[in-house]
PDB file of C-alpha atoms in Angstrom:
ATOM      1  CA  MET A  42       0.000   0.000   0.000  1.00  0.00           C
ATOM      2  CA  LYS A  43       2.990   2.316   0.430  1.00  0.00           C
ATOM      3  CA  LYS A  44       3.174   2.793  -3.335  1.00  0.00           C
ATOM      4  CA  TYR A  45      -0.088   4.753  -3.321  1.00  0.00           C
ATOM      5  CA  VAL A  46       1.715   7.563  -1.525  1.00  0.00           C
ATOM      6  CA  LEU A  47       2.789   8.612  -5.039  1.00  0.00           C
ATOM      7  CA  LEU A  48      -0.787   9.788  -5.580  1.00  0.00           C
ATOM      8  CA  ALA A  49       0.264  12.772  -3.469  1.00  0.00           C
ATOM      9  CA  VAL A  50       1.862  14.181  -6.653  1.00  0.00           C
ATOM     10  CA  PRO A  51      -1.390  14.682  -8.626  1.00  0.00           C
ATOM     11  CA  ILE A  52      -3.222  15.618  -5.415  1.00  0.00           C
ATOM     12  CA  PHE A  53      -0.687  18.409  -4.885  1.00  0.00           C
ATOM     13  CA  LEU A  54      -0.804  19.540  -8.520  1.00  0.00           C
ATOM     14  CA  TYR A  55      -4.581  19.534  -8.955  1.00  0.00           C
ATOM     15  CA  GLY A  56      -5.666  19.802  -5.337  1.00  0.00           C
ATOM     16  CA  GLN A  57      -4.456  23.395  -5.209  1.00  0.00           C
ATOM     17  CA  GLY A  58      -6.949  24.325  -7.916  1.00  0.00           C
ATOM     18  CA  VAL A  59      -9.755  22.465  -6.154  1.00  0.00           C
ATOM     19  CA  LEU A  60      -9.146  24.357  -2.917  1.00  0.00           C
ATOM     20  CA  PHE A  61      -8.508  27.709  -4.591  1.00  0.00           C
ATOM     21  CA  TYR A  62     -11.688  27.671  -6.690  1.00  0.00           C
ATOM     22  CA  PHE A  63     -13.891  25.959  -4.065  1.00  0.00           C
ATOM     23  CA  GLN A  64     -15.799  29.128  -3.219  1.00  0.00           C
ATOM     24  CA  SER A  65     -14.655  31.618  -5.851  1.00  0.00           C
ATOM     25  CA  ASN A  66     -15.374  29.872  -9.188  1.00  0.00           C
ATOM     26  CA  SER A  67     -17.710  26.888  -9.470  1.00  0.00           C
ATOM     27  CA  SER A  68     -16.753  26.213 -13.109  1.00  0.00           C
ATOM     28  CA  LEU A  69     -13.015  26.027 -12.475  1.00  0.00           C
ATOM     29  CA  PHE A  70     -13.642  24.140  -9.228  1.00  0.00           C
ATOM     30  CA  GLY A  71     -15.570  21.457 -11.125  1.00  0.00           C
ATOM     31  CA  GLN A  72     -12.894  21.345 -13.812  1.00  0.00           C
ATOM     32  CA  SER A  73     -10.091  20.898 -11.277  1.00  0.00           C
ATOM     33  CA  LEU A  74     -12.067  18.267  -9.351  1.00  0.00           C
ATOM     34  CA  VAL A  75     -12.852  16.209 -12.471  1.00  0.00           C
ATOM     35  CA  ASN A  76      -9.195  16.286 -13.523  1.00  0.00           C
ATOM     36  CA  LEU A  77      -8.031  15.329 -10.036  1.00  0.00           C
ATOM     37  CA  VAL A  78     -10.434  12.376  -9.756  1.00  0.00           C
ATOM     38  CA  THR A  79      -9.680  11.198 -13.301  1.00  0.00           C
ATOM     39  CA  ILE A  80      -5.910  11.219 -12.935  1.00  0.00           C
ATOM     40  CA  ILE A  81      -6.067   9.540  -9.512  1.00  0.00           C
ATOM     41  CA  ILE A  82      -8.202   6.732 -10.955  1.00  0.00           C
ATOM     42  CA  LEU A  83      -5.858   6.229 -13.920  1.00  0.00           C
ATOM     43  CA  LEU A  84      -2.719   6.259 -11.780  1.00  0.00           C
ATOM     44  CA  SER A  85      -4.304   3.952  -9.190  1.00  0.00           C
ATOM     45  CA  LEU A  86      -4.965   1.370 -11.905  1.00  0.00           C
ATOM     46  CA  LEU A  87      -1.328   1.561 -13.018  1.00  0.00           C
ATOM     47  CA  LEU A  88       0.077   1.495  -9.484  1.00  0.00           C
ATOM     48  CA  LYS A  89      -2.050  -1.567  -8.724  1.00  0.00           C
ATOM     49  CA  GLN A  90       0.082  -3.453 -11.258  1.00  0.00           C
ATOM     50  CA  THR A  91       3.347  -1.982  -9.951  1.00  0.00           C
ATOM     51  CA  HIS A  92       5.711  -3.368  -7.323  1.00  0.00           C
ATOM     52  CA  PHE A  93       8.586  -1.436  -5.751  1.00  0.00           C
ATOM     53  CA  HIS A  94      11.459  -3.568  -4.472  1.00  0.00           C
ATOM     54  CA  HIS A  95      14.244  -1.031  -3.927  1.00  0.00           C
ATOM     55  CA  VAL A  96      15.028   2.673  -3.924  1.00  0.00           C
ATOM     56  CA  LEU A  97      15.587   2.852  -7.676  1.00  0.00           C
ATOM     57  CA  ASP A  98      12.062   1.570  -8.269  1.00  0.00           C
ATOM     58  CA  TRP A  99      10.728   4.427  -6.168  1.00  0.00           C
ATOM     59  CA  ILE A 100      12.799   6.950  -8.122  1.00  0.00           C
ATOM     60  CA  VAL A 101      11.574   5.615 -11.464  1.00  0.00           C
ATOM     61  CA  GLY A 102       8.021   5.396 -10.111  1.00  0.00           C
ATOM     62  CA  THR A 103       8.047   8.999  -8.921  1.00  0.00           C
ATOM     63  CA  ALA A 104       9.448  10.173 -12.259  1.00  0.00           C
ATOM     64  CA  PHE A 105       6.743   8.207 -14.081  1.00  0.00           C
ATOM     65  CA  VAL A 106       3.945   9.744 -11.990  1.00  0.00           C
ATOM     66  CA  LEU A 107       5.276  13.238 -12.751  1.00  0.00           C
ATOM     67  CA  TYR A 108       5.536  12.326 -16.437  1.00  0.00           C
ATOM     68  CA  PHE A 109       1.992  10.939 -16.420  1.00  0.00           C
ATOM     69  CA  CYS A 110       0.636  14.172 -14.929  1.00  0.00           C
ATOM     70  CA  VAL A 111       2.368  16.192 -17.652  1.00  0.00           C
ATOM     71  CA  LEU A 112       1.113  13.797 -20.358  1.00  0.00           C
ATOM     72  CA  TYR A 113      -2.444  14.095 -19.049  1.00  0.00           C
ATOM     73  CA  HIS A 114      -2.207  17.879 -18.891  1.00  0.00           C
ATOM     74  CA  GLN A 115      -0.864  18.185 -22.437  1.00  0.00           C
ATOM     75  CA  THR A 116      -3.295  15.765 -24.088  1.00  0.00           C
ATOM     76  CA  VAL A 117      -6.685  15.077 -22.506  1.00  0.00           C
ATOM     77  CA  GLU A 118      -7.088  17.427 -19.550  1.00  0.00           C
ATOM     78  CA  PHE A 119     -10.654  18.711 -19.166  1.00  0.00           C
ATOM     79  CA  GLU A 120     -11.066  22.425 -19.799  1.00  0.00           C
ATOM     80  CA  TRP A 121     -14.460  24.075 -20.141  1.00  0.00           C
ATOM     81  CA  TYR A 122     -15.980  27.535 -19.942  1.00  0.00           C
ATOM     82  CA  PHE A 123     -19.628  27.542 -18.906  1.00  0.00           C
ATOM     83  CA  SER A 124     -20.076  31.265 -19.445  1.00  0.00           C
ATOM     84  CA  ASN A 125     -19.717  30.870 -23.229  1.00  0.00           C
ATOM     85  CA  ILE A 126     -22.199  28.042 -23.867  1.00  0.00           C
ATOM     86  CA  HIS A 127     -24.301  28.297 -27.030  1.00  0.00           C
ATOM     87  CA  TYR A 128     -25.551  25.612 -29.374  1.00  0.00           C
ATOM     88  CA  SER A 129     -24.480  25.958 -33.016  1.00  0.00           C
ATOM     89  CA  PRO A 130     -25.011  22.717 -34.991  1.00  0.00           C
ATOM     90  CA  GLU A 131     -24.033  24.462 -38.234  1.00  0.00           C
ATOM     91  CA  ASP A 132     -20.482  24.656 -36.878  1.00  0.00           C
ATOM     92  CA  ILE A 133     -20.115  20.870 -37.009  1.00  0.00           C
ATOM     93  CA  SER A 134     -18.560  21.103 -40.483  1.00  0.00           C
ATOM     94  CA  TYR A 135     -15.659  23.097 -39.025  1.00  0.00           C
ATOM     95  CA  VAL A 136     -14.746  20.182 -36.764  1.00  0.00           C
ATOM     96  CA  PHE A 137     -13.198  18.344 -39.670  1.00  0.00           C
ATOM     97  CA  ASN A 138     -10.847  21.242 -40.334  1.00  0.00           C
ATOM     98  CA  PHE A 139      -8.981  20.004 -37.261  1.00  0.00           C
ATOM     99  CA  VAL A 140      -8.734  16.389 -38.485  1.00  0.00           C
ATOM    100  CA  ASN A 141      -5.989  14.904 -40.658  1.00  0.00           C
ATOM    101  CA  LEU A 142      -6.260  11.277 -41.770  1.00  0.00           C
ATOM    102  CA  MET A 143      -3.579  11.451 -44.487  1.00  0.00           C
ATOM    103  CA  PRO A 144      -0.281   9.996 -43.215  1.00  0.00           C
ATOM    104  CA  LEU A 145       2.728  12.358 -43.308  1.00  0.00           C
ATOM    105  CA  THR A 146       0.589  15.340 -44.397  1.00  0.00           C
ATOM    106  CA  GLY A 147       0.670  16.896 -40.943  1.00  0.00           C
ATOM    107  CA  ILE A 148       4.411  16.347 -40.591  1.00  0.00           C
ATOM    108  CA  LEU A 149       5.125  17.947 -43.964  1.00  0.00           C
ATOM    109  CA  GLU A 150       2.925  20.961 -43.152  1.00  0.00           C
ATOM    110  CA  VAL A 151       4.649  21.421 -39.809  1.00  0.00           C
ATOM    111  CA  LEU A 152       8.068  21.274 -41.461  1.00  0.00           C
ATOM    112  CA  ARG A 153       6.967  23.775 -44.085  1.00  0.00           C
ATOM    113  CA  TYR A 154       5.143  26.381 -42.009  1.00  0.00           C
ATOM    114  CA  ASN A 155       6.290  25.987 -38.418  1.00  0.00           C
ATOM    115  CA  PRO A 156       9.668  27.472 -37.395  1.00  0.00           C
ATOM    116  CA  ASN A 157       9.621  25.188 -34.341  1.00  0.00           C
ATOM    117  CA  ALA A 158       8.912  22.098 -36.434  1.00  0.00           C
ATOM    118  CA  THR A 159      11.769  20.007 -35.066  1.00  0.00           C
ATOM    119  CA  PHE A 160      10.704  20.620 -31.464  1.00  0.00           C
ATOM    120  CA  GLN A 161       7.074  19.733 -32.225  1.00  0.00           C
ATOM    121  CA  ILE A 162       7.943  16.556 -34.129  1.00  0.00           C
ATOM    122  CA  LEU A 163      10.427  15.419 -31.486  1.00  0.00           C
ATOM    123  CA  GLY A 164       7.832  16.154 -28.817  1.00  0.00           C
ATOM    124  CA  ASN A 165       5.322  13.817 -30.459  1.00  0.00           C
ATOM    125  CA  LEU A 166       8.045  11.258 -31.091  1.00  0.00           C
ATOM    126  CA  MET A 167       9.122  11.200 -27.452  1.00  0.00           C
ATOM    127  CA  MET A 168       5.663  11.567 -25.909  1.00  0.00           C
ATOM    128  CA  LEU A 169       5.026   7.877 -25.176  1.00  0.00           C
ATOM    129  CA  ALA A 170       8.653   6.737 -24.908  1.00  0.00           C
ATOM    130  CA  PRO A 171       8.635   6.999 -21.080  1.00  0.00           C
ATOM    131  CA  LEU A 172       5.396   5.007 -20.977  1.00  0.00           C
ATOM    132  CA  ALA A 173       6.972   2.247 -23.067  1.00  0.00           C
ATOM    133  CA  PHE A 174      10.016   2.198 -20.783  1.00  0.00           C
ATOM    134  CA  ALA A 175       7.803   2.034 -17.674  1.00  0.00           C
ATOM    135  CA  MET A 176       5.766  -0.854 -19.100  1.00  0.00           C
ATOM    136  CA  LEU A 177       8.914  -2.933 -19.407  1.00  0.00           C
ATOM    137  CA  TYR A 178      10.671  -1.679 -16.278  1.00  0.00           C
ATOM    138  CA  PHE A 179       7.723  -2.462 -14.001  1.00  0.00           C
ATOM    139  CA  LYS A 180       6.885  -5.664 -15.904  1.00  0.00           C
ATOM    140  CA  TRP A 181       3.397  -4.534 -16.871  1.00  0.00           C
ATOM    141  CA  THR A 182       4.266  -6.555 -19.942  1.00  0.00           C
ATOM    142  CA  THR A 183       7.437  -8.317 -21.074  1.00  0.00           C
ATOM    143  CA  SER A 184       6.583  -8.358 -24.779  1.00  0.00           C
ATOM    144  CA  TYR A 185       8.017  -5.661 -27.022  1.00  0.00           C
ATOM    145  CA  LYS A 186       5.150  -6.216 -29.464  1.00  0.00           C
ATOM    146  CA  ARG A 187       2.604  -5.564 -26.752  1.00  0.00           C
ATOM    147  CA  VAL A 188       4.427  -2.419 -25.679  1.00  0.00           C
ATOM    148  CA  VAL A 189       4.138  -1.069 -29.225  1.00  0.00           C
ATOM    149  CA  LEU A 190       0.492  -2.186 -29.414  1.00  0.00           C
ATOM    150  CA  TYR A 191      -0.402  -0.555 -26.093  1.00  0.00           C
ATOM    151  CA  ALA A 192       1.376   2.654 -27.099  1.00  0.00           C
ATOM    152  CA  PHE A 193      -0.536   2.639 -30.385  1.00  0.00           C
ATOM    153  CA  LEU A 194      -3.863   2.112 -28.604  1.00  0.00           C
ATOM    154  CA  CYS A 195      -3.002   4.827 -26.086  1.00  0.00           C
ATOM    155  CA  SER A 196      -2.199   7.271 -28.887  1.00  0.00           C
ATOM    156  CA  VAL A 197      -5.409   6.388 -30.755  1.00  0.00           C
ATOM    157  CA  GLY A 198      -7.383   6.875 -27.554  1.00  0.00           C
ATOM    158  CA  ILE A 199      -5.832  10.304 -27.020  1.00  0.00           C
ATOM    159  CA  GLU A 200      -6.594  11.401 -30.591  1.00  0.00           C
ATOM    160  CA  VAL A 201     -10.198  10.122 -30.417  1.00  0.00           C
ATOM    161  CA  PHE A 202     -10.721  11.899 -27.105  1.00  0.00           C
ATOM    162  CA  GLN A 203      -9.279  15.097 -28.553  1.00  0.00           C
ATOM    163  CA  PHE A 204     -11.646  14.744 -31.528  1.00  0.00           C
ATOM    164  CA  PHE A 205     -14.665  14.702 -29.212  1.00  0.00           C
ATOM    165  CA  GLN A 206     -13.201  17.647 -27.302  1.00  0.00           C
ATOM    166  CA  THR A 207     -13.037  19.522 -30.602  1.00  0.00           C
ATOM    167  CA  ILE A 208     -16.668  18.671 -31.395  1.00  0.00           C
ATOM    168  CA  ILE A 209     -17.804  20.004 -28.012  1.00  0.00           C
ATOM    169  CA  SER A 210     -15.609  23.082 -28.348  1.00  0.00           C
ATOM    170  CA  THR A 211     -16.713  23.884 -31.899  1.00  0.00           C
ATOM    171  CA  VAL A 212     -20.417  23.081 -31.733  1.00  0.00           C
ATOM    172  CA  PHE A 213     -21.103  24.431 -28.237  1.00  0.00           C
ATOM    173  CA  SER A 214     -18.183  26.876 -27.847  1.00  0.00           C
ATOM    174  CA  LEU A 215     -17.534  24.996 -24.633  1.00  0.00           C
ATOM    175  CA  GLY A 216     -13.980  24.265 -23.543  1.00  0.00           C
ATOM    176  CA  ILE A 217     -10.789  23.744 -25.470  1.00  0.00           C
ATOM    177  CA  GLY A 218     -10.481  22.081 -28.861  1.00  0.00           C
ATOM    178  CA  ARG A 219      -7.490  20.098 -30.098  1.00  0.00           C
ATOM    179  CA  SER A 220      -6.511  18.838 -33.535  1.00  0.00           C
ATOM    180  CA  THR A 221      -6.672  15.148 -34.414  1.00  0.00           C
ATOM    181  CA  ASP A 222      -3.819  13.967 -36.615  1.00  0.00           C
ATOM    182  CA  ILE A 223      -2.884  10.475 -37.755  1.00  0.00           C
ATOM    183  CA  ASP A 224       0.734  11.631 -37.912  1.00  0.00           C
ATOM    184  CA  ASP A 225       0.658  12.084 -34.141  1.00  0.00           C
ATOM    185  CA  ILE A 226      -0.315   8.423 -33.815  1.00  0.00           C
ATOM    186  CA  ILE A 227       2.534   7.403 -36.128  1.00  0.00           C
ATOM    187  CA  LEU A 228       5.095   9.471 -34.213  1.00  0.00           C
ATOM    188  CA  ASN A 229       3.800   8.382 -30.792  1.00  0.00           C
ATOM    189  CA  THR A 230       3.968   4.724 -31.805  1.00  0.00           C
ATOM    190  CA  LEU A 231       7.474   5.114 -33.210  1.00  0.00           C
ATOM    191  CA  GLY A 232       8.387   6.756 -29.924  1.00  0.00           C
ATOM    192  CA  ALA A 233       7.461   3.543 -28.134  1.00  0.00           C
ATOM    193  CA  GLY A 234      10.353   1.967 -30.026  1.00  0.00           C
ATOM    194  CA  ILE A 235      12.660   4.578 -28.505  1.00  0.00           C
ATOM    195  CA  GLY A 236      11.381   3.652 -25.055  1.00  0.00           C
ATOM    196  CA  ILE A 237      12.061  -0.014 -25.798  1.00  0.00           C
ATOM    197  CA  GLY A 238      15.563   0.852 -26.965  1.00  0.00           C
ATOM    198  CA  VAL A 239      16.269   2.835 -23.805  1.00  0.00           C
ATOM    199  CA  TYR A 240      15.025  -0.067 -21.669  1.00  0.00           C
ATOM    200  CA  HIS A 241      17.192  -2.542 -23.610  1.00  0.00           C
ATOM    201  CA  LEU A 242      20.214  -0.267 -23.069  1.00  0.00           C
ATOM    202  CA  TRP A 243      19.291  -0.001 -19.390  1.00  0.00           C
ATOM    203  CA  THR A 244      19.181  -3.790 -18.958  1.00  0.00           C
ATOM    204  CA  MET A 245      22.599  -4.096 -20.607  1.00  0.00           C
ATOM    205  CA  ILE A 246      24.076  -1.490 -18.239  1.00  0.00           C
ATOM    206  CA  VAL A 247      22.554  -3.244 -15.211  1.00  0.00           C
ATOM    207  CA  LYS A 248      23.868  -6.604 -16.420  1.00  0.00           C
ATOM    208  CA  VAL A 249      27.421  -5.274 -16.832  1.00  0.00           C
ATOM    209  CA  TYR A 250      27.251  -3.589 -13.419  1.00  0.00           C
ATOM    210  CA  ARG A 251      26.102  -6.788 -11.724  1.00  0.00           C
ATOM    211  CA  GLN A 252      28.811  -8.841 -13.433  1.00  0.00           C
ATOM    212  CA  LYS A 253      31.510  -6.419 -12.269  1.00  0.00           C
ATOM    213  CA  ARG A 254      30.052  -6.425  -8.777  1.00  0.00           C
ATOM    214  CA  GLU A 255      30.066 -10.240  -8.635  1.00  0.00           C
ATOM    215  CA  LYS A 256      33.662 -10.346  -9.833  1.00  0.00           C
ATOM    216  CA  SER A 257      34.740  -7.837  -7.205  1.00  0.00           C
ATOM    217  CA  HIS A 258      33.115  -9.970  -4.489  1.00  0.00           C
ATOM    218  CA  LEU A 259      34.866 -13.106  -5.763  1.00  0.00           C
ATOM    219  CA  THR A 260      38.273 -11.437  -5.798  1.00  0.00           C
ATOM    220  CA  ALA A 261      37.802  -9.740  -2.423  1.00  0.00           C
TER     221      ALA A 261
END
């Protein structure tokens, strides 16, 4: 049960908003509360499958929880604005202006028009790499294929959720809208391969360290 102490991280990050807006702003209070409950549920499900055996596990676990909070904030965090609600079904056609289903189109447009293209592409490429590393490090799965599959499904889930956020934002002018791009899924999934590579390198380093340690004990 000690591992659940890591839930203090999201409680600290989102709990401040819950307390701050408790009496001053009901909309932002509800938003902060929904985000806090959601992220605690998601992290609890992951921590349930996680076992900490030594200090390094706690360090990696803490880093993962911080990473997960940032990932949640940057991708699917709930944001709404009740004061601007109005129903406009004719705006539904504009939703698809934020959707790209042609592979590589989004990447090429970013490279062509965005001066920070490299940063944006690398950001999407690295987004799920820590998740892939954590899956293997904490033995949530031992299969590289499943790591890639889970990363792919996670990325698809994020993009689908963002699509519905865009519908709500566009049609009702309620909350924040985000673009949905198949290239993000491609980059996120490729990033899982980077996470696998980092984990493989990590296991090699640990193996060499243990071999040297055993030799030093034998010669002592």
